[in-house]
Coordinates of C-alpha atoms in Angstrom, one line a residue:
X1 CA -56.0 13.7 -27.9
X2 CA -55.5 10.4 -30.1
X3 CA -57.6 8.9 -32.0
X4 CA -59.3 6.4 -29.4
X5 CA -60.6 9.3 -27.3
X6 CA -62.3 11.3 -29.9
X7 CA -64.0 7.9 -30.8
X8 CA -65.2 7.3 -27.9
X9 CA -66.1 10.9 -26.9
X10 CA -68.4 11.6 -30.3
X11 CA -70.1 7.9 -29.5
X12 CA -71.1 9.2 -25.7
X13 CA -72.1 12.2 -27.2
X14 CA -73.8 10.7 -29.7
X15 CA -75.7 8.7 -27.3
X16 CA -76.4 11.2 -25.2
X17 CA -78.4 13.4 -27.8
X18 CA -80.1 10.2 -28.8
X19 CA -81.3 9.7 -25.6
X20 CA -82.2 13.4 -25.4
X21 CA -84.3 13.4 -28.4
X22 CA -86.1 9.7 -27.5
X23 CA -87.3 11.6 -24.2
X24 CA -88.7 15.1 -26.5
X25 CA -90.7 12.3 -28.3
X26 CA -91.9 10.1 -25.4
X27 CA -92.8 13.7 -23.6
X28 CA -94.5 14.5 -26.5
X29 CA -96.5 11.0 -26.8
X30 CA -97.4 11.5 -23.0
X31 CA -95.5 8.5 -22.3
X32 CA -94.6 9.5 -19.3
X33 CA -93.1 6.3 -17.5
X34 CA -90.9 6.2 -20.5
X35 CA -89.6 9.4 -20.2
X36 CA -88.5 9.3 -16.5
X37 CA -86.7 5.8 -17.3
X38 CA -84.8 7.7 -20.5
X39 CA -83.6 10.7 -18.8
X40 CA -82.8 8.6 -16.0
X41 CA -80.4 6.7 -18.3
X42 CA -79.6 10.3 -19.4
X43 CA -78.2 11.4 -15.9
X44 CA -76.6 8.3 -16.2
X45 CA -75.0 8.7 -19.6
X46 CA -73.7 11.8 -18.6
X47 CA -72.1 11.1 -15.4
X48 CA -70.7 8.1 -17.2
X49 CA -69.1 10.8 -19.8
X50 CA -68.0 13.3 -17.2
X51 CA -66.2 10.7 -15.2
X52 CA -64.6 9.4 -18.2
X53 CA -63.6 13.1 -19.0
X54 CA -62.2 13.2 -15.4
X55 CA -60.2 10.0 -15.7
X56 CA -58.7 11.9 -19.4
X57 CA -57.6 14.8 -17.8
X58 CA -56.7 13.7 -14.2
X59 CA -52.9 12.9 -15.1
X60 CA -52.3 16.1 -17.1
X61 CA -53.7 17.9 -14.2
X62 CA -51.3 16.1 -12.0
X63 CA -48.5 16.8 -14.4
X64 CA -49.4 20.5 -14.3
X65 CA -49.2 20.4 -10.4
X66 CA -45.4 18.7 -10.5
X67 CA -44.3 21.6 -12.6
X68 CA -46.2 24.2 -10.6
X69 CA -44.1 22.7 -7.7
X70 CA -41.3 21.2 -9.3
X71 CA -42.1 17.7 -7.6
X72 CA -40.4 15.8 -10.7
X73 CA -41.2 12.2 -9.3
X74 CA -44.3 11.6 -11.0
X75 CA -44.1 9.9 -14.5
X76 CA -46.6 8.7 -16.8
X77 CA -46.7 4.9 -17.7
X78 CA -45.9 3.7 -21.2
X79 CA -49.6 2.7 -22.1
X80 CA -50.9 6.1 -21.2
X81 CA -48.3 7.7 -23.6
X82 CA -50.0 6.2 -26.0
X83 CA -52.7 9.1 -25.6
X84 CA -50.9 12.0 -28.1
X85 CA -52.1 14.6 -25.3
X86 CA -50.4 12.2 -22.3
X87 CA -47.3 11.6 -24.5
X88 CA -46.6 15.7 -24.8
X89 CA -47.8 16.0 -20.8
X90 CA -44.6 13.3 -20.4
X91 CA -42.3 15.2 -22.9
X92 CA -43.1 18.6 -21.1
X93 CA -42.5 16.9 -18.0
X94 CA -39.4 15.2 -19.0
X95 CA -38.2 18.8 -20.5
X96 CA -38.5 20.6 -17.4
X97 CA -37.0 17.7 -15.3
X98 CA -34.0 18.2 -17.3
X99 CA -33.7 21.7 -17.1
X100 CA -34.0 21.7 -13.3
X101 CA -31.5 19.0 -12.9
X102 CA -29.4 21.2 -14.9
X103 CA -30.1 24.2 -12.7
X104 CA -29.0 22.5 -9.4
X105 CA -26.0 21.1 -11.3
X106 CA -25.1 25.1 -12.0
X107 CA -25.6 26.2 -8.6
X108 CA -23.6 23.1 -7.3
X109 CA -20.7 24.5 -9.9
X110 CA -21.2 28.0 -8.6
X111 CA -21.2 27.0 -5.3
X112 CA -18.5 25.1 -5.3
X113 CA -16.3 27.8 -7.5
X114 CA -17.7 30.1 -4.2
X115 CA -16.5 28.0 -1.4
X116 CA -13.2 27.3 -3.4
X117 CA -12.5 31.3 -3.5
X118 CA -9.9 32.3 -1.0
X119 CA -11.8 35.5 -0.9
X120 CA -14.8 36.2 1.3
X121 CA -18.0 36.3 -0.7
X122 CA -21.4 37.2 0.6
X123 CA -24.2 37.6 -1.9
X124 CA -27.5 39.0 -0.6
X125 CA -30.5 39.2 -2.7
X126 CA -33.8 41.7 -2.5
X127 CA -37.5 41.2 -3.2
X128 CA -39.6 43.9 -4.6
X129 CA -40.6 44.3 -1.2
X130 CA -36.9 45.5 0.1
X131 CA -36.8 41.9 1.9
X132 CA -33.2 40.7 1.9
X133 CA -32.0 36.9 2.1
X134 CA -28.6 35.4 2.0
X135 CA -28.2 33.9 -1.3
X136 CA -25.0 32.7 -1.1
X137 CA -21.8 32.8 1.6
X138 CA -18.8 31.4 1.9
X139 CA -16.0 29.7 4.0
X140 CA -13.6 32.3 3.8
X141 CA -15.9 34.8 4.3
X142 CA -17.1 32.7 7.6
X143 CA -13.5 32.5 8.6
X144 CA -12.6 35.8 8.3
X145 CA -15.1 37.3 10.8
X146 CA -15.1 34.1 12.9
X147 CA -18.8 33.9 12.6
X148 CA -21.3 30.3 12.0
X149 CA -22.5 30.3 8.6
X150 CA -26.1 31.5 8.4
X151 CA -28.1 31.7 5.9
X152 CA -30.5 34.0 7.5
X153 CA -30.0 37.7 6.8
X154 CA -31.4 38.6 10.3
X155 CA -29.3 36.5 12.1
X156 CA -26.4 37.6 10.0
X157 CA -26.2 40.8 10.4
X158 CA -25.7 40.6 14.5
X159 CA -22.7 38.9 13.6
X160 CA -20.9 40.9 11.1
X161 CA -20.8 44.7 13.2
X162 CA -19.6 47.1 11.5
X163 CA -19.8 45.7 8.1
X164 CA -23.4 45.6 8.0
X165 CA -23.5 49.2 7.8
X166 CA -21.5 49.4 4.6
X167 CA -24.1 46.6 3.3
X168 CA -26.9 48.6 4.5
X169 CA -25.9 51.6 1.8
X170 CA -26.7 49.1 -1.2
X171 CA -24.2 50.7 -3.5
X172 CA -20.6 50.0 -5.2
X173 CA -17.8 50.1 -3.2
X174 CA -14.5 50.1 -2.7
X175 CA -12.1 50.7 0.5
X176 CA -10.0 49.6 2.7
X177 CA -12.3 48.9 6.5
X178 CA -11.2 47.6 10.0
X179 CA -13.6 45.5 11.1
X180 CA -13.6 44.5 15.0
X181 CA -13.2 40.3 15.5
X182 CA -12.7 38.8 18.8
X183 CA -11.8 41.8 20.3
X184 CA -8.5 42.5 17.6
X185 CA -8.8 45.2 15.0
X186 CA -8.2 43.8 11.2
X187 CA -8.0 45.5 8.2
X188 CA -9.6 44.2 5.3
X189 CA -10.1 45.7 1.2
X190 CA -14.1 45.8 0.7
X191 CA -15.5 45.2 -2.8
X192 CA -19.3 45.5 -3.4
X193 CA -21.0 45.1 -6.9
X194 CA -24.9 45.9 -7.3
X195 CA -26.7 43.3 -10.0
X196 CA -30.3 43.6 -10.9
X197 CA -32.4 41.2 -12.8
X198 CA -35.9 41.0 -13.5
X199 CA -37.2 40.1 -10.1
X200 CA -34.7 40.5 -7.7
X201 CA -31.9 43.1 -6.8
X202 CA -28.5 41.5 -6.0
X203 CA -25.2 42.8 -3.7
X204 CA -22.0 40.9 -4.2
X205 CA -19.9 41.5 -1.2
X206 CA -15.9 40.6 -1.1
X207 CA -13.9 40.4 1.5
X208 CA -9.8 40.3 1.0
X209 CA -7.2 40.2 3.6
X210 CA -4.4 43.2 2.9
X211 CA -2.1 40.3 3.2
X212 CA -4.0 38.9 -0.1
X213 CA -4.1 42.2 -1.5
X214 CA -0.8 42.6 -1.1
X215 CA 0.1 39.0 -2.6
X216 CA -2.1 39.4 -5.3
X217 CA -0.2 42.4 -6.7
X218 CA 3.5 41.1 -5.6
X219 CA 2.4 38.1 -8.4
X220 CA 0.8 40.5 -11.0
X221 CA 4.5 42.9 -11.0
X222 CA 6.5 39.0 -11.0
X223 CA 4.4 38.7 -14.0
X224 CA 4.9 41.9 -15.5
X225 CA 8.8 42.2 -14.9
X226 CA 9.3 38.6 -16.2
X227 CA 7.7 39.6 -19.6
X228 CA 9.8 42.2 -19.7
X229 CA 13.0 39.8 -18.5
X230 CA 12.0 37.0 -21.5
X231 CA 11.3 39.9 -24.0
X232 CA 14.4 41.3 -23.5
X233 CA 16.6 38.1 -23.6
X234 CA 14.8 36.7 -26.2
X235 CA 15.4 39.5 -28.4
X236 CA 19.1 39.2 -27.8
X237 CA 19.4 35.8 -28.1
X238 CA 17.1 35.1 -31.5
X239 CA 19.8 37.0 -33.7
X240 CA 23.1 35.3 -32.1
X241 CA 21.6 31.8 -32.9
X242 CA 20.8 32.8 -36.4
X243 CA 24.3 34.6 -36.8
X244 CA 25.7 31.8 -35.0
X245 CA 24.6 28.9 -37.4
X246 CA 25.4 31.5 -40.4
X247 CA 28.9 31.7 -39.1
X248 CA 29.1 27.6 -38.7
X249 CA 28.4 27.5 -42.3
X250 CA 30.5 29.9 -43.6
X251 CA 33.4 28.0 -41.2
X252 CA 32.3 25.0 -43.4
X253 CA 33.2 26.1 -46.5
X254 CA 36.9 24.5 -48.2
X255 CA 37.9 28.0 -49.6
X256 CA 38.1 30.5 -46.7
X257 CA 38.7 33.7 -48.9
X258 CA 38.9 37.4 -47.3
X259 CA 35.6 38.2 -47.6
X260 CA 34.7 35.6 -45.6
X261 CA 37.3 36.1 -43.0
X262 CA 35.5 40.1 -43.2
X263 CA 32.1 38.4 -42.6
X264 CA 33.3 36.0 -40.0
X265 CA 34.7 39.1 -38.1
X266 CA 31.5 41.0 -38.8
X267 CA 29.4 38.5 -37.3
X268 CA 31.8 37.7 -34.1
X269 CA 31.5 41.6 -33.6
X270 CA 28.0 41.8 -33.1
X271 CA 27.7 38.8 -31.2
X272 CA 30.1 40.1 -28.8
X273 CA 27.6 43.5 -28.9
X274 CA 24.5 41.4 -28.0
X275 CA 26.5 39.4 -25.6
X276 CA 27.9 43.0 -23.9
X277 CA 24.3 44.3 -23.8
X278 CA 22.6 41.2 -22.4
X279 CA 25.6 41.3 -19.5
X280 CA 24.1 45.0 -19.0
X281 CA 21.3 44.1 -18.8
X282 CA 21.7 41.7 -15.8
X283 CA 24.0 44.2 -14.0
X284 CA 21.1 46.9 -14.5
X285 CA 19.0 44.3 -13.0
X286 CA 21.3 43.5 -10.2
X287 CA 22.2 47.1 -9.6
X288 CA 18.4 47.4 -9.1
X289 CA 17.8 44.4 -6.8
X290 CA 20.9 45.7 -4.6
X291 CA 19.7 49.2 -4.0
X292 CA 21.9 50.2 -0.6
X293 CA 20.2 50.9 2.5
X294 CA 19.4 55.1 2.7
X295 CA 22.2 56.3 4.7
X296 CA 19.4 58.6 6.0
X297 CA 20.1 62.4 7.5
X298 CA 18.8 65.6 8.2
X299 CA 19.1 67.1 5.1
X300 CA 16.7 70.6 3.6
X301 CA 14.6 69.1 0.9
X302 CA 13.9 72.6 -0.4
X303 CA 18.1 72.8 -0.7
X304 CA 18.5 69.5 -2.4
X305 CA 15.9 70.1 -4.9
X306 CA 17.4 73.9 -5.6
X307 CA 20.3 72.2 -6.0
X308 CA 19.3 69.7 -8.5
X309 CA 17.6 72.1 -10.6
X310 CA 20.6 74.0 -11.3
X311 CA 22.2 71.2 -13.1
X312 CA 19.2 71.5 -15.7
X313 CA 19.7 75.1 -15.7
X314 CA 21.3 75.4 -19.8
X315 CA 18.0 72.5 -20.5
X316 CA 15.3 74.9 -19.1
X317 CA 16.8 78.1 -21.0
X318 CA 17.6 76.2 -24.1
X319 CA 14.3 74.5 -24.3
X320 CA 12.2 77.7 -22.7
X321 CA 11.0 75.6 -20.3
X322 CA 8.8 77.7 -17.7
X323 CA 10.4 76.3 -14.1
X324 CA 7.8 77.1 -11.3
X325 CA 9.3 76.6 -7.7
X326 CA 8.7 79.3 -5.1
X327 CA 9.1 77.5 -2.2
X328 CA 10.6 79.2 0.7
X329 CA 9.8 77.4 3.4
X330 CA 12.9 75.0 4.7
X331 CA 11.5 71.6 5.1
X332 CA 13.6 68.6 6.6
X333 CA 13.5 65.2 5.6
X334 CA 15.4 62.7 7.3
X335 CA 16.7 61.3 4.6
X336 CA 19.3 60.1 2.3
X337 CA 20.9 63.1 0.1
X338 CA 22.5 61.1 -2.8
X339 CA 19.4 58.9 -3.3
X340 CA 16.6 62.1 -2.8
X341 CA 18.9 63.3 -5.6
X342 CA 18.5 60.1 -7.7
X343 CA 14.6 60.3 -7.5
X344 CA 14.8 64.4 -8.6
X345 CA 17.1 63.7 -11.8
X346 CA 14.8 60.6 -12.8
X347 CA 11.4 62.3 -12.8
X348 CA 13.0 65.5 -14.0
X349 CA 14.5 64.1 -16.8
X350 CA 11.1 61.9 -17.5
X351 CA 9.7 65.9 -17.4
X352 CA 12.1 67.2 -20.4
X353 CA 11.3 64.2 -22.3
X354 CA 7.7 64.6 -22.3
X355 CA 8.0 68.3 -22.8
X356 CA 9.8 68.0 -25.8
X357 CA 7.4 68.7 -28.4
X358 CA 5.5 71.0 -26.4
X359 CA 4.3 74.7 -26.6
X360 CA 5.1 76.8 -24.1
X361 CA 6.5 73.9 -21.8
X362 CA 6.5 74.3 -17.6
X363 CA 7.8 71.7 -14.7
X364 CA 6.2 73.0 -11.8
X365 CA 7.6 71.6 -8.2
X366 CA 5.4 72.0 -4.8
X367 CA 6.3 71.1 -1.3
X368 CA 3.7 70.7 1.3
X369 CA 3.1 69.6 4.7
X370 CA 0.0 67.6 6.2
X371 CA 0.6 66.8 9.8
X372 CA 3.4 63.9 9.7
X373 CA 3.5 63.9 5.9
X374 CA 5.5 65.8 3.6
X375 CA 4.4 66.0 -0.1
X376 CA 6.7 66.3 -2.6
X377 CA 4.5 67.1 -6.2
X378 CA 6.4 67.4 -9.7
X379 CA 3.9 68.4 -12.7
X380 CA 4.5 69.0 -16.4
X381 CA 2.1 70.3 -19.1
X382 CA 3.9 67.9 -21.3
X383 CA 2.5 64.6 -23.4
X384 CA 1.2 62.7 -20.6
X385 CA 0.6 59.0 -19.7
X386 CA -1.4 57.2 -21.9
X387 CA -3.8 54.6 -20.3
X388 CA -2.5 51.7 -22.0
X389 CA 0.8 52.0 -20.2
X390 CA -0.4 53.4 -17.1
X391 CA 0.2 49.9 -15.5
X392 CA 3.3 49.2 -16.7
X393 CA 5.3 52.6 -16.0
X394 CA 6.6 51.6 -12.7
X395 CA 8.0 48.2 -14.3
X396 CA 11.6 47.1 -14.6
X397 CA 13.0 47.7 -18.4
X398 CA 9.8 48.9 -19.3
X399 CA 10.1 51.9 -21.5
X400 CA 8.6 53.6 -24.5
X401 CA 11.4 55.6 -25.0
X402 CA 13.9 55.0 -28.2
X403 CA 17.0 55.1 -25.4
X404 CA 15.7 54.8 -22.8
X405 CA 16.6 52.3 -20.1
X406 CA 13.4 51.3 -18.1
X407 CA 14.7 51.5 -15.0
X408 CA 14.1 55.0 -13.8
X409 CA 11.1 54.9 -12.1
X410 CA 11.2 51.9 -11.0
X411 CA 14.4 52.9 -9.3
X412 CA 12.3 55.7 -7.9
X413 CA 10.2 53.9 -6.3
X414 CA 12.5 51.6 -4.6
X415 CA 14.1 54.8 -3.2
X416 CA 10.8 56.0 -2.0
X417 CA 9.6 53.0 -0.3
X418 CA 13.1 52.4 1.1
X419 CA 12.3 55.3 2.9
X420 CA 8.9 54.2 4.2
X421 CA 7.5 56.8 1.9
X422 CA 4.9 56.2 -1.3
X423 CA 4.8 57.4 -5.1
X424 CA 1.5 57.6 -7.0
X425 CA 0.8 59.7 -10.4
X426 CA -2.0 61.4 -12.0
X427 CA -2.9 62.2 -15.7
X428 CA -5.7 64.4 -17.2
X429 CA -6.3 67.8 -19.0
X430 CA -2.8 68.3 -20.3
X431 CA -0.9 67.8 -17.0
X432 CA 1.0 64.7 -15.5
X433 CA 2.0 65.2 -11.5
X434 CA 4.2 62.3 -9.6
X435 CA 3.3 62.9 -5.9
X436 CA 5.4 61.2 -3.2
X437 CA 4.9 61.5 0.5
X438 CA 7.8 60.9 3.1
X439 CA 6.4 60.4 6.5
X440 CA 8.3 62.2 9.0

């Protein structure tokens, strides 16, 4: 309190014992008319002081009630603030005016970041009590499932079917649904993240078309094999500009001796080199872009692949390499021979390479049918696939390899997905197995 108020509450006080101690003596004296005047004036004095007590206090305690409620509107008027206790109710007040207009600002950001998401995102939050409420949903999301936007769980989850059921589990997900909308089946990727904070328990739900999926990693391999593209040519161009502007200078000079003439030539030579492997490298590029339809036929996968192991025959004896293939079974693959071929040598030869410095090396090859599937599964106990390139492996001209080309597996792939078919890898415990499936 300032200075005014303690003044003026230690004279009421003041007063007030004064008064108390005039009646004790008037009591004492018998004057008895006295003594019911003074106290009285006492009763008076004191609600006098307790009103002006009230009146002290009465805007702090309606401060206190705008920040109970956050009702910011109230303010308190210059001439008051010049009470040290109202001035600090105003500051507090001012404080937490700003940090709730700074809070709604936030969730106006993270709204808007939300609705501008060409995801679906639901986020639902529960109470301590297992009570949960929509905390925040999008357009997309909306869209999607051709639903209204509500923002009432109860309501909500009549509208979404099946979904809700995956919701209902609480937990991290990830997996490919079909939901049910409008009577058409649609096939969505479904993402769920648990969050949990102090007081409530959060589930962020996404929601991506397989269209978007699909987009979303067509861009991310653009990316990757343009790296590789500007990596590549930049590496080949950097020293011909250098060499170039070295040769311009030497071209300047009056006296063209033979050891320039020898440098000149030098310097033409490997320009022609960098110029020779850059034009490689666009017909590698091209070759892989113009991969030929699959002339497909019935052709015995167990054959072919009997077949392609004999031309690593001399490898596997020279390098003791344990080959594992007992397959007796005939399977048929419609198919194309000379490109089934091209997939064997390239994941084969990725095999010897990464068996190289092993002990007691072994390629093992397994065929296997699952009703309209047929699995084709080459392993090798060799160096394996470390995780920082496990993205990358399947990448144009991306290669670890001192000769290597880059283009092996990716060549692979586009052979086995020119045949409708699919090519995945694992990596763990000292064993690396490419599995591709052929439908059939």
């Amino acid at each position: 309190m300032g200075k005014p108020q303690n003044i003026q509450i230690t004279i009421r006080l003041i007063l007030l014992i004064i008064n108390g101690v005039i009646i004790v003596f008037s009591f004492k004296k018998g004057f008895i008319v006295n003594t019911i005047g003074l106290s009285l004036l006492l009763l008076f004095q004191f609600f006098l002081f307790t009103e002006y007590l009230k009146k002290l206090f009465t805007d702090i305690e309606k401060s206190i009630d705008c920040l109970l409620f956050d009702d910011f509107s109230s303010t308190i008027s210059a001439k008051k603030r010049k009470n040290p206790l109202h001035n600090k109710t105003a500051l507090l007040l001012e404080k937490h005016r700003k940090q709730s207009l700074s809070k709604t600002s936030e969730q106006l950001i993270f709204t808007n970041i939300i609705e501008s998401l060409g995801i679906g995102i639901l986020i639902l939050r529960k109470n301590a009590n297992g009570e949960i409420s929509v905390f925040q949903i999008n357009k997309a999301f909306t869209n999607f499932l051709k639903i209204p936007k509500f923002y009432n769980w109860n309501l909500l989850q009549t509208k979404i079917g099946k979904l809700s059921t995956f919701i209902k589990d609480w937990k991290e997900i990830r997996n490919t649904i079909s939901l049910k909308i409008n009577d058409n089946k649609e096939n969505f990727f479904l993402k769920t993240a648990v969050t949990q904070t102090h007081e409530f328990e959060y589930l962020v739900v996404s929601l991506e078309t397989i269209q978007q999926l699909i987009d979303k990693k067509e861009k991310e391999a653009w990316y990757k094999l343009m790296n590789v593209m500007s990596h590549e040519i930049i590496n080949t161009i950097t020293p011909i500009r250098s060499l170039a502007e070295n040769l311009h200078s030497l071209i300047q000079e009056e006296n063209t001796d033979e050891d320039t003439i020898d440098e000149l030539s030098q310097g033409l030579s490997i320009i022609k080199r960098r110029s020779l492997h850059l034009t490689s490298f666009v017909d590698t590029y091209r070759k892989l872009t113009e991969l030929p339809l699959p002339n497909k036929k019935e052709i015995s996968l167990t054959e072919t692949i009997k077949n392609t192991l004999d031309l690593y025959k001399q490898d596997f004896l020279a390098k003791k390499i344990n080959l594992i293939f007992n397959i007796k079974e005939n399977y048929i693959l419609k198919a194309d021979k000379n490109q089934i071929e091209q997939i064997l040598i390239n994941i084969i030869s990725n095999c010897l390479y990464a068996l190289a410095e092993t002990n007691d090396p072994e390629i093992k090859i397994q065929l296997s049918k699952e009703n309209n599937r047929l699995h084709l599964e080459i392993s090798d106990n060799g160096i394996g696939i470390s995780k920082e390139i496990k993205e990358n492996i399947f990448v144009p001209y991306f290669t670890t390899r001192k000769n290597g080309s880059g283009i092996g597996l990716t060549l692979t792939k586009s052979i086995v997905e020119a045949h409708k078919g699919s090519i995945h890898f694992n990596t763990k415990n000292g064993k690396t197995t490419f599995i591709i499936t052929f439908i059939l």
